[in-house]
Short mmCIF file of C-alpha atoms in Angstrom, two decimals:
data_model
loop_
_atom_site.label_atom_id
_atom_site.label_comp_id
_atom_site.label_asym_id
_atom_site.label_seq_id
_atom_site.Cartn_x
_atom_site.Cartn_y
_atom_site.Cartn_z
CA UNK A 1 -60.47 71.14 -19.14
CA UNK A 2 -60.99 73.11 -15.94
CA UNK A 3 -58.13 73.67 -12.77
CA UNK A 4 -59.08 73.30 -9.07
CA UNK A 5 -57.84 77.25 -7.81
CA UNK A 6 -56.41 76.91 -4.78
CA UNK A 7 -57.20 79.12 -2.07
CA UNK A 8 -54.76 82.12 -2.91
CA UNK A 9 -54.08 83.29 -6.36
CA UNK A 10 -51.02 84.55 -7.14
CA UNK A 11 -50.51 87.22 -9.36
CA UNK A 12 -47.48 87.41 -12.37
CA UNK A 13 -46.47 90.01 -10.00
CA UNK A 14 -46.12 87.97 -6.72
CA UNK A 15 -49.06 89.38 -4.97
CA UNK A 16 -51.74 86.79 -3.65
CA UNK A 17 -54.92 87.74 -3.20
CA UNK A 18 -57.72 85.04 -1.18
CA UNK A 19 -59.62 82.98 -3.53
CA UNK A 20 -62.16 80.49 -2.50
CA UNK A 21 -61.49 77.02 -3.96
CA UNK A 22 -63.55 76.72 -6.55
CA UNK A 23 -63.16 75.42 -10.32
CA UNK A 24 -61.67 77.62 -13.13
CA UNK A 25 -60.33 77.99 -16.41
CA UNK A 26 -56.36 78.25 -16.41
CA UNK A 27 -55.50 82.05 -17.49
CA UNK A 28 -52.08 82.48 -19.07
CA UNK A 29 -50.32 85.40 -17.37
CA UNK A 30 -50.65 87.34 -21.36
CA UNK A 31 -54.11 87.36 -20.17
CA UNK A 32 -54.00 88.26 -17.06
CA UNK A 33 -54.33 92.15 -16.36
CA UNK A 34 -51.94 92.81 -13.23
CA UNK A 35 -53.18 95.37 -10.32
CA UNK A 36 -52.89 98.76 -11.20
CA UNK A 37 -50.41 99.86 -8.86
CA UNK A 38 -47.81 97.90 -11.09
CA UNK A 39 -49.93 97.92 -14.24
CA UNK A 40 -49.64 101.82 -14.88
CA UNK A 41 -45.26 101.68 -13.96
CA UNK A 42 -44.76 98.92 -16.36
CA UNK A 43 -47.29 101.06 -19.01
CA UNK A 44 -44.80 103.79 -18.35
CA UNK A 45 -41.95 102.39 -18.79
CA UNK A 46 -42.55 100.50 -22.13
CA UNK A 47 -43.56 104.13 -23.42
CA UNK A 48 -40.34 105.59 -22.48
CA UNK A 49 -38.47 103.16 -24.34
CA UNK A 50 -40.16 103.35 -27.35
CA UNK A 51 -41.11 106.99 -27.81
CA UNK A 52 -38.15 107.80 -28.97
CA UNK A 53 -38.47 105.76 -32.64
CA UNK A 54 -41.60 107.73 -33.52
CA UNK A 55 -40.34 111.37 -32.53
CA UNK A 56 -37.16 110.80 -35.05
CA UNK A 57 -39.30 109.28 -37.63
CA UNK A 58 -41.51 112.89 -37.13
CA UNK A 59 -37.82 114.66 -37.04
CA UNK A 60 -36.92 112.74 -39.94
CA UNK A 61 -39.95 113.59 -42.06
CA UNK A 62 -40.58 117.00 -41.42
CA UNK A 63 -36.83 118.06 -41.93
CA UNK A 64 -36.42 116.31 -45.32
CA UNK A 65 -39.40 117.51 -46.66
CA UNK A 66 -39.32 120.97 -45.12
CA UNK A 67 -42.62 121.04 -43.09
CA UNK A 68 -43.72 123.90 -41.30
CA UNK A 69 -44.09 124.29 -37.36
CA UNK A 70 -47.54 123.52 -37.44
CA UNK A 71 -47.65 120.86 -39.55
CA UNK A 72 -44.76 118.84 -37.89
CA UNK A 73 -46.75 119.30 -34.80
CA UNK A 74 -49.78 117.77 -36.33
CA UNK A 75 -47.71 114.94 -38.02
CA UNK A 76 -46.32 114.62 -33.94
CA UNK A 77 -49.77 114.54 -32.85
CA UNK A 78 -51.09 111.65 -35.95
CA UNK A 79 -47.66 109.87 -35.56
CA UNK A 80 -48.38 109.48 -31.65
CA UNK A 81 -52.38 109.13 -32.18
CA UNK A 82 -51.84 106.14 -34.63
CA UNK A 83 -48.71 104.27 -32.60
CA UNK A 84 -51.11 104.05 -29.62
CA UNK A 85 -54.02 102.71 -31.27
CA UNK A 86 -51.95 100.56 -33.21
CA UNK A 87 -50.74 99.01 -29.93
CA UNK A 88 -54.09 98.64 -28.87
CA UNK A 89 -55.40 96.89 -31.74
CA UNK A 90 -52.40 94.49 -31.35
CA UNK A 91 -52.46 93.89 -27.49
CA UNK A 92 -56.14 93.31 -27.29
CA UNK A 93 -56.67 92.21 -30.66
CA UNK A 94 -60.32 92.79 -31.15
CA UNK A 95 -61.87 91.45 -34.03
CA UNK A 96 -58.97 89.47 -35.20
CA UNK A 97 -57.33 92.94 -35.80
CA UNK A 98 -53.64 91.80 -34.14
CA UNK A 99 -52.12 89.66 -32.70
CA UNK A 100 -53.40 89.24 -29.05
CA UNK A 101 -49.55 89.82 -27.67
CA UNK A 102 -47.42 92.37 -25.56
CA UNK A 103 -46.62 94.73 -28.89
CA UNK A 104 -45.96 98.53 -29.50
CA UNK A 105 -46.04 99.44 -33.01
CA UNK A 106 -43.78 102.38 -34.79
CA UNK A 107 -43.40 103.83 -38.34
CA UNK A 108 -41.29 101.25 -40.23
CA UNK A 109 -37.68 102.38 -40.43
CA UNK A 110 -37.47 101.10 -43.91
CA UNK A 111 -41.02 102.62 -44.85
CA UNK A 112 -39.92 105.95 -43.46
CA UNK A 113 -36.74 106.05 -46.18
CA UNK A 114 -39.00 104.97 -49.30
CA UNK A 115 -41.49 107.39 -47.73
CA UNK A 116 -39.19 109.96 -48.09
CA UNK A 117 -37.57 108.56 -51.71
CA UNK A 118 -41.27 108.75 -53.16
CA UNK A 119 -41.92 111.93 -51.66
CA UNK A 120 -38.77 113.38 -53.03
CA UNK A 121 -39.35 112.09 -56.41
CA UNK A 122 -42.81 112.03 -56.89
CA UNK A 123 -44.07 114.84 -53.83
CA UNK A 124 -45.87 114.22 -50.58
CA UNK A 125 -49.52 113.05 -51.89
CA UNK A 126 -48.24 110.46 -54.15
CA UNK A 127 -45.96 109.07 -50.86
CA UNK A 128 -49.43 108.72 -49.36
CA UNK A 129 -50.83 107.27 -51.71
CA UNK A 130 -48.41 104.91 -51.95
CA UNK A 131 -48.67 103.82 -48.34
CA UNK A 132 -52.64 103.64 -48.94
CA UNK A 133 -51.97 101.34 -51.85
CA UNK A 134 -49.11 98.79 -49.65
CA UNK A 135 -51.87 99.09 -46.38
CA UNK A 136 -54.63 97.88 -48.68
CA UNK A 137 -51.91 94.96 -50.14
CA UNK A 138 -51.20 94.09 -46.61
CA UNK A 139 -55.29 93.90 -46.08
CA UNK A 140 -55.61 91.57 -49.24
CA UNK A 141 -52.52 89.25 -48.13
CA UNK A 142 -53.30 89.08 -44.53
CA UNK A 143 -54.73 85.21 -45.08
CA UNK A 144 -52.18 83.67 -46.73
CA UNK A 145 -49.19 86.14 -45.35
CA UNK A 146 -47.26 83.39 -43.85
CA UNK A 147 -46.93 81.42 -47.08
CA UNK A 148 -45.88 85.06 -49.33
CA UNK A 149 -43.41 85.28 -47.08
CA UNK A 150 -41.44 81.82 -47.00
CA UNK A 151 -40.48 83.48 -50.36
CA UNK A 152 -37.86 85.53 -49.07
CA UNK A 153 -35.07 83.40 -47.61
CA UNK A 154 -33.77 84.53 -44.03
CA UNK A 155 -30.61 85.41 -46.06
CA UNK A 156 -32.35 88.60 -48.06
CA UNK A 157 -34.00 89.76 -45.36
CA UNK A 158 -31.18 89.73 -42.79
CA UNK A 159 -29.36 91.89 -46.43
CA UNK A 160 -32.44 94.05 -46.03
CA UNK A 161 -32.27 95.38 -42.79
CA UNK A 162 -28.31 95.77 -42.79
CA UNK A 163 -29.17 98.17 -46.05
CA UNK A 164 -32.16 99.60 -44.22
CA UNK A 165 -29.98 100.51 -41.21
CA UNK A 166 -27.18 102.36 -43.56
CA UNK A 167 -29.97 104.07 -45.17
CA UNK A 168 -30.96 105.34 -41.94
CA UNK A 169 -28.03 106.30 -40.22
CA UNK A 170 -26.92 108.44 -43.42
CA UNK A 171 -30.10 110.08 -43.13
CA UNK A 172 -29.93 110.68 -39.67
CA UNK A 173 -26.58 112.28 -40.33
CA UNK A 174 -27.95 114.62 -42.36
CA UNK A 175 -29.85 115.78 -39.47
CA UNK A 176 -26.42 116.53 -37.29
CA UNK A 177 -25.09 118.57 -40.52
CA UNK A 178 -28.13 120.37 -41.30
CA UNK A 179 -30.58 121.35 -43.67
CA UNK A 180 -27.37 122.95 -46.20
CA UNK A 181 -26.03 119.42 -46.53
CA UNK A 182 -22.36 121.31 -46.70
CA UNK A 183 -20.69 121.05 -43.47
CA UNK A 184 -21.63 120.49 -39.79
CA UNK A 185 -20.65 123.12 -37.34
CA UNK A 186 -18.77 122.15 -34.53
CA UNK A 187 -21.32 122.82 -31.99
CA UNK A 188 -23.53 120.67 -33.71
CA UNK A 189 -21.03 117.82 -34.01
CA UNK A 190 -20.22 118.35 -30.44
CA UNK A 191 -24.19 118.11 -29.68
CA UNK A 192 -24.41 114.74 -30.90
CA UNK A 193 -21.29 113.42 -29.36
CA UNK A 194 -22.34 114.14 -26.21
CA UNK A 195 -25.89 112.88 -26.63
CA UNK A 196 -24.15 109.65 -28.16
CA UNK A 197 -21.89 109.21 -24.88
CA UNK A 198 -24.65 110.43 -22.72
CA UNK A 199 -26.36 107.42 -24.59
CA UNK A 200 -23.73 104.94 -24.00
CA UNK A 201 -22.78 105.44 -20.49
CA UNK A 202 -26.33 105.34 -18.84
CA UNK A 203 -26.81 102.33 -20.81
CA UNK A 204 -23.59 100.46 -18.90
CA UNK A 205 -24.55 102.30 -15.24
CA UNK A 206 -28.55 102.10 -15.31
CA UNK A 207 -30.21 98.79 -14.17
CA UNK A 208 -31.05 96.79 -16.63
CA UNK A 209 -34.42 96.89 -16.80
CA UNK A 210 -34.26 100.58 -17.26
CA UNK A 211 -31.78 100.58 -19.48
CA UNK A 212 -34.09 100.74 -22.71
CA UNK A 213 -35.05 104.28 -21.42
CA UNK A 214 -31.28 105.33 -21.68
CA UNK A 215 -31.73 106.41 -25.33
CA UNK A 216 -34.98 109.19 -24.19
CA UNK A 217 -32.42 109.94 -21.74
CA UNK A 218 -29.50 110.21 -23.58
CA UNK A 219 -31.30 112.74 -25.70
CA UNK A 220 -32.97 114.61 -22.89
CA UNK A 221 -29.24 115.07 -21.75
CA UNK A 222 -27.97 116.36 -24.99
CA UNK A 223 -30.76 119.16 -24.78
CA UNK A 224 -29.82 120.31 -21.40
CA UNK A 225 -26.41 120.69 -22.47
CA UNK A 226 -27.94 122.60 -25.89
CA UNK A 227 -29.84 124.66 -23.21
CA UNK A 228 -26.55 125.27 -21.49
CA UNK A 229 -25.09 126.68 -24.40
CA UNK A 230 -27.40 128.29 -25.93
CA UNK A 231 -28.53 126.22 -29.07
CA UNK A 232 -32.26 125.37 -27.84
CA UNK A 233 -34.57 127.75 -28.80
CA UNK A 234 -37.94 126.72 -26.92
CA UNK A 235 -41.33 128.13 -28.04
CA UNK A 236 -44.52 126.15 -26.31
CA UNK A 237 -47.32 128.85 -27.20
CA UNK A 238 -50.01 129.19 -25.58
CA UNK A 239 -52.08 126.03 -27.68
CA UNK A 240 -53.34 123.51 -25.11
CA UNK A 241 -55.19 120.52 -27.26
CA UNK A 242 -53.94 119.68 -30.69
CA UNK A 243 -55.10 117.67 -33.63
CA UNK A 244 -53.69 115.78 -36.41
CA UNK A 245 -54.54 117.44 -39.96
CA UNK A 246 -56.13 115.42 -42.49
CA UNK A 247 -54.37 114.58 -45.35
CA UNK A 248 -51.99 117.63 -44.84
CA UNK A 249 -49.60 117.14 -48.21
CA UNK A 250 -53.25 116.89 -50.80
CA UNK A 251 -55.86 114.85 -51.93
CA UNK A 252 -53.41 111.28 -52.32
CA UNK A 253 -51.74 110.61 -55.42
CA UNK A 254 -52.33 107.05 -56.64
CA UNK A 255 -49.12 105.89 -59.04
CA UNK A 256 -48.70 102.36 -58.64
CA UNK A 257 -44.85 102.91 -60.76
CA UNK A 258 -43.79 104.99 -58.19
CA UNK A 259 -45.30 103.07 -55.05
CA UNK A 260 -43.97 99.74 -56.10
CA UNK A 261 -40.50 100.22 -54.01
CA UNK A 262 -42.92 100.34 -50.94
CA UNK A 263 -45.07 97.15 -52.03
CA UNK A 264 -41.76 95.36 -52.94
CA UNK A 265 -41.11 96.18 -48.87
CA UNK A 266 -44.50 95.44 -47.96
CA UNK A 267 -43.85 91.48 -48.57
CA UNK A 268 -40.53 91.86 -46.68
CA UNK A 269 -42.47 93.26 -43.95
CA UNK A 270 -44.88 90.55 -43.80
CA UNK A 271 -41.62 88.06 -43.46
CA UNK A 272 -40.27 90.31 -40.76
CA UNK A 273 -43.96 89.99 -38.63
CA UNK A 274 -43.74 86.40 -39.09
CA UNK A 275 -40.62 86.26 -37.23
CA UNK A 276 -42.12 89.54 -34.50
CA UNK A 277 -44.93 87.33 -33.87
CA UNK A 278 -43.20 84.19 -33.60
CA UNK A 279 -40.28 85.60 -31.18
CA UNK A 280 -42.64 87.35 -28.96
CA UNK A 281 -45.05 84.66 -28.65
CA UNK A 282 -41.69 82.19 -27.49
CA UNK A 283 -40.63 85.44 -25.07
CA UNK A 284 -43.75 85.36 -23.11
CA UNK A 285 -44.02 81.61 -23.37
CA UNK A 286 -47.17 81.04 -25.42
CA UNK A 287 -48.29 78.72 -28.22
CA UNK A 288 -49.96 80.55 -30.81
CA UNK A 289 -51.53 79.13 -34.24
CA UNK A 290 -48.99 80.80 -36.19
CA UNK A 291 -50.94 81.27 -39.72
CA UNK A 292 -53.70 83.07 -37.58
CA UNK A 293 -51.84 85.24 -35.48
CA UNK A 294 -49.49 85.79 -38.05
CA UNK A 295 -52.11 87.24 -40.12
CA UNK A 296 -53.88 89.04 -37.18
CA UNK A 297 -50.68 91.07 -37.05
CA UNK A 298 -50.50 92.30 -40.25
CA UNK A 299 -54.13 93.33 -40.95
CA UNK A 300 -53.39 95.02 -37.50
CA UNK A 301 -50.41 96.57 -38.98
CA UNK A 302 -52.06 97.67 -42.55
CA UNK A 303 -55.37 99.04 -40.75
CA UNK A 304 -53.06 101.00 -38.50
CA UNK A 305 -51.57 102.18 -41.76
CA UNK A 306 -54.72 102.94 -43.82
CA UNK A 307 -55.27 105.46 -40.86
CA UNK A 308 -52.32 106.96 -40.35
CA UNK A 309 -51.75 107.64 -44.09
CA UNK A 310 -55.41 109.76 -43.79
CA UNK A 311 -53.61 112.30 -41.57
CA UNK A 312 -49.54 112.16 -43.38
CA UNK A 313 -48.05 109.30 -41.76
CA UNK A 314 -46.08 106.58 -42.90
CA UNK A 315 -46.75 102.77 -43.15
CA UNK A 316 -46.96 101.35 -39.04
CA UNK A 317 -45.42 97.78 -38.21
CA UNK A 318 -45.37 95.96 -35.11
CA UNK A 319 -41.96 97.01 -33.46
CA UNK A 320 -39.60 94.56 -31.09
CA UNK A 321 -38.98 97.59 -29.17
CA UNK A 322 -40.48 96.22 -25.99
CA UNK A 323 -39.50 92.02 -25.94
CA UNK A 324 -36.18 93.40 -24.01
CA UNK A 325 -38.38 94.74 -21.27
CA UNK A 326 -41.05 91.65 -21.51
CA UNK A 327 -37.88 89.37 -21.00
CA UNK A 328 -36.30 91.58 -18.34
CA UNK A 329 -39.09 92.45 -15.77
CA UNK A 330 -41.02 88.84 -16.15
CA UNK A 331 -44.43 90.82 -17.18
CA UNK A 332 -46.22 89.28 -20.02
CA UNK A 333 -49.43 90.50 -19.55
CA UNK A 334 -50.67 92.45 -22.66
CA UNK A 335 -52.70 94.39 -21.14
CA UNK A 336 -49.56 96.48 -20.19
CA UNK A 337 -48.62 97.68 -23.79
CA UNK A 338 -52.33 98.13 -23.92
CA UNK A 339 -52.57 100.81 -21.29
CA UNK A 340 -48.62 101.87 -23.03
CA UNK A 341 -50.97 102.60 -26.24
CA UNK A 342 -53.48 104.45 -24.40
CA UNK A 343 -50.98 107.07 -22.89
CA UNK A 344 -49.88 107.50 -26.47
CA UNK A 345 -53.22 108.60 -27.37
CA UNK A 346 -53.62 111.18 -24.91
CA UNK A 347 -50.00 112.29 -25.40
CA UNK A 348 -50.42 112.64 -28.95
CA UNK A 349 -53.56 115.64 -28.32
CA UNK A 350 -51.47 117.26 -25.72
CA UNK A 351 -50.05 120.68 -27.50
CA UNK A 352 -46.80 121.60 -25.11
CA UNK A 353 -45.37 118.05 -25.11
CA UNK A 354 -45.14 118.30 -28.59
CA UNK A 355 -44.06 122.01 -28.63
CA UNK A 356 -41.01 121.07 -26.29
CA UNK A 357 -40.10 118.02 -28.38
CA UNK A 358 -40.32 120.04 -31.76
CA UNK A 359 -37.92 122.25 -30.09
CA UNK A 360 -35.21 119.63 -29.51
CA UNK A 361 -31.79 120.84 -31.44
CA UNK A 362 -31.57 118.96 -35.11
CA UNK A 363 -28.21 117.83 -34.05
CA UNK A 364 -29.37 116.20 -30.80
CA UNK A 365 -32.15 114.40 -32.65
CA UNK A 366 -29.54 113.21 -34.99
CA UNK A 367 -26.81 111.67 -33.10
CA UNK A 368 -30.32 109.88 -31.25
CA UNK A 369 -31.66 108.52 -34.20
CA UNK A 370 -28.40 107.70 -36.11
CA UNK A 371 -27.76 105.34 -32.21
CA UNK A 372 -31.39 103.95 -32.69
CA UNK A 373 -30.65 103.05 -36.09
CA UNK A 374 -27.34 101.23 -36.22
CA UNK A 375 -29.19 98.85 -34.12
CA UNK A 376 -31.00 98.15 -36.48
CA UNK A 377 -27.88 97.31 -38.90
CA UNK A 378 -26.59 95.14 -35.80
CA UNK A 379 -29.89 93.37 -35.57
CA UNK A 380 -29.20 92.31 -39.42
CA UNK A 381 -25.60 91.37 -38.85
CA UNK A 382 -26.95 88.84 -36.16
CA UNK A 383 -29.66 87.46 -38.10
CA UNK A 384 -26.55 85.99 -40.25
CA UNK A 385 -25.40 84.24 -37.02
CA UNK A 386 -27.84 82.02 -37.49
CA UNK A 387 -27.51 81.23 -41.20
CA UNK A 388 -25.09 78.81 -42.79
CA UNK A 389 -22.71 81.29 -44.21
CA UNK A 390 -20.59 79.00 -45.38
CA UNK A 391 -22.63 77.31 -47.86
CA UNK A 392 -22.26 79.03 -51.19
CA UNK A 393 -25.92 79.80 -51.81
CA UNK A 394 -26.30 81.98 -48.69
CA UNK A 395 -22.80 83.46 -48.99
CA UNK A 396 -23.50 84.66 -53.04
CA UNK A 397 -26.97 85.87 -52.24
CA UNK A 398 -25.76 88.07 -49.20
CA UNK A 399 -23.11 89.41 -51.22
CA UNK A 400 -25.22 89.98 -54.42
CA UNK A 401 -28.23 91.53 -52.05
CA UNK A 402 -25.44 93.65 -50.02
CA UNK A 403 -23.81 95.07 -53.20
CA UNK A 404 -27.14 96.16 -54.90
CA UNK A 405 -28.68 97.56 -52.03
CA UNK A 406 -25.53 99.15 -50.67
CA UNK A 407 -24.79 101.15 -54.07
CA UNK A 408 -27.27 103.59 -54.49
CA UNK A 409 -26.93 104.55 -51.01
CA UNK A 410 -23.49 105.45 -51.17
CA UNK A 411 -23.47 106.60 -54.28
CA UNK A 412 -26.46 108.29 -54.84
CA UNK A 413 -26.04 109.77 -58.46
CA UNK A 414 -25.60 106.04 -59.84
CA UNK A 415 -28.59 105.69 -61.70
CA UNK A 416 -29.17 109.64 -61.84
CA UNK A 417 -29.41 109.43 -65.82
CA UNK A 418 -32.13 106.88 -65.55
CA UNK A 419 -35.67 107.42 -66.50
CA UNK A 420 -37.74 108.88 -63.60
CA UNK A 421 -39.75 105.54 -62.53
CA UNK A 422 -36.50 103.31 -63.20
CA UNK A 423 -34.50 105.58 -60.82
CA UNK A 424 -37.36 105.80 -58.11
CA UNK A 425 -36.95 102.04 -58.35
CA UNK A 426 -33.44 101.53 -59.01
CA UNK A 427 -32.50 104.01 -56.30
CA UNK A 428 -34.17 102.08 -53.58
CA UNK A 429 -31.52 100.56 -51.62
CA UNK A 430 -34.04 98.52 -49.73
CA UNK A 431 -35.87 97.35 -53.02
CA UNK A 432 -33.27 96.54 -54.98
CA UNK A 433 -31.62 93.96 -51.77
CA UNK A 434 -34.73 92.46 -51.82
CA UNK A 435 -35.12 91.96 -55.91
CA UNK A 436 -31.55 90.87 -56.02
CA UNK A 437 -31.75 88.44 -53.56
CA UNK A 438 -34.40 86.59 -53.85
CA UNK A 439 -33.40 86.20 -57.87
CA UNK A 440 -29.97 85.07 -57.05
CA UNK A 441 -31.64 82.89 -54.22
CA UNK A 442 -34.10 81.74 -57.31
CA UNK A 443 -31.57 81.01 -59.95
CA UNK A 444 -29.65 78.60 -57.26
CA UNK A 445 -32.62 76.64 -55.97
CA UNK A 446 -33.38 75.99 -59.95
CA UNK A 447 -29.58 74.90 -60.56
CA UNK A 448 -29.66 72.59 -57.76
CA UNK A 449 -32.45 70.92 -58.98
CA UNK A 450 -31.45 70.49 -61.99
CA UNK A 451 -28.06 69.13 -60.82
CA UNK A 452 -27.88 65.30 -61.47
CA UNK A 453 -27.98 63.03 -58.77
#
C-alpha cells in the first residue's frame, strides 16, 4: 500500500526539505537516516554515554587477572573494535544478523564476573573457551530463543540481575582498595568519593538529555582532581595505531564442566534480549515480529561474541544503555547508533586514547563502575514492581533465588572445601539464582497442578 508524499517532507528532526508529489512507500522514522549535521551529534552523544561500560569491563579484567600494559591496551582496542561492530550488526542488521533497531552492545556485566570466576579457577584460555562454547549455544538457539526463554519466570531473572549487580559492585570495590585486597588508602577512598559526587551532581544540574554523559564526566572529573594531587601517572608513548592481539591468554581451553556457569547465563541472557528487543521496539514505536527479531538479536549478540573471544574478550549483549537517550531526544533512527558503532571502530585502533584511559587512577575507575553497576541492582529491584509479590509462588522463589545467589558472594569461602568443578559451579552467584529459581518456580507449578479442584 503506497502514500501520496506531499510536497515537503519532513524530517524526524523537523527539517523539510521540497518533494514533488509523487507516490511512495511510508518510511518509519527507524529507517530513516537524518541529515548529517544532526546525524554525527546524536552518534556522539550515544557514544559518550555508553563508553564508559566497556572501559570498566577492560579495567575490570585486566586488574583481576593482572594483565600487562600492553595487553590491556590491546584488550581496550578488541573490547572497543567488537562493541562497534556489534552495534552495527544490530542497527543495520544485515543478513538477519540483529535486530534492525537503535542498539549499542557492551560486554555482559554478568558474563564479565563468570569471565573472571572461570579465569580464576580454571586460567584465561579456558574463560575463552568458555565464551566460544556459550557464543556457539547462542548460534544453535537463535530459532527457537524466544520459547527457551519463557522458561525462566520474570521472577528469577529480576533475582539474577539484583545478584549480578552485588557481584559487581564488590568487584568494583576491589578496584578502589587495590590490588593488596587489605585496606584502601585514604586518597584512594577520597578519589572515588569525589568521582561519585562529581557523578551525582551533574546528573541533577545537566539537561536531561545529556545527563547519560554525566557518568564519562563524573570520571573525567575525578582524574583532574587525581591530576591535582598527584595520583595520575600519564604515559601515552609515542605508538600511534594499535591492534587487538589474537587470542592473547593461549590457544582456548575447551572444558564444558567449567564453562557451564556461563551457558547456565547464556539462556538468562536470551530472556533478558527478549525483553531488550521488545522494550526498544515499544520506545521507538515499532511493531516487530517478535520470534524473528528476537532471534536476529541474539545470533547478533553470539557472532559478536565468537569474535571478540578470538582476540580475549568476553561474551557481548545488546545493552539498554541508549533507550534513555532514544526516549529523550525523539530520534529513532538506527542509523544513529550505526554511525555510534562506527566511531567505536576507529576509536578502538587509535593508540593515545587508549594510553590516556589506561592511565585513569584504579580508584577513580572504581567508584565509576561500582555507580554504573548498582544500577544495574536498581534495574532488578524494579523489575519486581511489576510482579505479583504477594502471591506466594513469586515471593518463595525470589527469596530462595536471592539467598542462593547472594551467599557465595558474601561469603566467598562457603563452598571452598568443595571439589574444583562443584565450587566453580557452586560459587557462581549468578548460576546458582538462576538454578534455584527456576526449580523452586518448577516444584510450585507441579504442586498446583496437582492440587484438586
Amino acid at each position: 500500500m503506497t502514500d501520496i508524499a506531499p510536497a515537503v517532507l519532513t524530517t524526524e528532526s523537523g527539517e523539510s526539505t521540497p518533494h514533488s508529489t509523487v507516490p511512495t512507500q511510508a518510511v518509519h522514522p527507524v529507517d530513516r537516516r537524518p541529515p548529517w549535521r544532526s546525524l554525527i551529534p546524536m552518534s556522539v552523544q550515544h557514544l559518550v554515554a555508553m563508553i564508559a561500560g566497556p572501559i570498566s569491563t577492560v579495567f575490570l579484567v585486566a586488574t583481576t587477572l593482572d594483565l600487562s600494559s600492553t595487553t590491556t591496551r590491546a584488550l581496550l582496542c578488541a573490547t572497543l573494535l567488537m562493541c562497534g561492530i556489534g552495534t552495527i550488526l544490530q542497527s543495520m542488521g544485515w543478513l538477519r544478523l540483529g535486530a534492525r533497531l537503535p542498539f549499542v552492545m557492551l560486554p555482559g556485566g554478568a558474563a564479565v564476573v563468570l569471565f573472571l570466576q572461570i579465569a580464576k579457577e580454571s586460567g584465561p584460555a579456558t574463560a575463552t573457551g568458555a565464551v566460544i562454547l556459550t557464543a556457539a549455544v547462542g548460534l544453535v538457539l537463535s530459532p527457537v530463543a524466544g520459547r527457551v526463554a519463557r522458561f525462566v519466570p520474570p521472577v528469577v531473572i529480576a533475582s539474577m540481575i539484583v545478584v549480578i549487580g552485588v557481584n559487581l559492585v564488590k568487584v568494583a570495590g576491589g578496584l578502589i582498595v587495590g590490588a593488596k585486597n587489605t585496606q584502601a588508602p585514604m586518597w584512594a577512598v577520597g578519589l572515588a568519593a569525589v568521582t561519585i559526587a562529581a557523578t551525582v551532581v551533574l546528573q541533577r544540574v545537566l539537561p536531561n538529555p545529556w545527563r547519560r554523559v554525566s557518568v564519562l564526566a563524573g570520571m573525567v572529573i575525578g582524574t583532574l582532581v587525581a591530576a591535582a594531587t598527584g595520583h595520575l601517572h600519564l604515559s601515552i608513548g609515542s605508538q600511534v595505531v594499535q591492534t587487538p592481539e589474537i587470542f592473547p591468554y593461549g590457544s582456548p581451553n575447551f572444558d564444558v564442566i567449567a564453562s557451564i556457569p556461563l551457558l547456565i547465563f547464556s539462556i538468562g541472557s536470551m530472556a533478558e534480549a527478549t525483553g531488550q528487543t521488545v522494550l526498544n521496539a515499544q520506545v521507538v514505536d515499532k511493531k516487530i515480529d517478535v520470534g524473528t527479531t528476537v532471534g536476529s538479536t541474539i545470533r547478533g549478540d553470539a557472532l559478536t561474541s565468537l569474535a571478540a573471544a578470538v582476540f580475549g574478550g568476553q561474551t557481548m549483549l545488546t545493552s539498554g544503555e541508549n533507550v534513555g537517550i532514544v526516549r529523550a531526544t525523539g530520534v529513532r533512527s538506527r542509523y544513529v547508533t550505526a554511525l555510534t558503532g562506527a566511531l567505536l571502530v576507529v576509536i578502538a585502533f587509535i593508540a593515545p586514547i587508549s594510553a590516556i584511559i589506561d592511565s585513569i587512577p584504579a580508584p577513580v575507575v572504581g567508584a565509576t563502575s561500582a555507580y554504573v553497576f548498582a544500577m544495574i541492582i536498581v534495574t532488578g529491584l524494579r523489575m519486581f514492581l511489576s510482579i505479583d509479590m504477594a502471591a506466594d509462588r513469586n515471593f518463595v522463589v525470589a527469596v530462595a533465588a536471592l539467598t542462593a545467589g547472594l551467599l557465595p558472594i558474601l561469603s566467598p569461602t562457603l563452598y571452598q572445601a568443595f571439589p574444583t568443578e562443584a565450587r566453580l559451579l557452586l560459587s557462581s552467584g549468578v548460576t546458582m539464582a538462576a538454578v534455584v529459581g527456576v526449580v523452586v518456580a518448577a516444584v510450585f507449578a507441579l504442586h498446583g497442578r496437582r492440587r484438586p479442584s
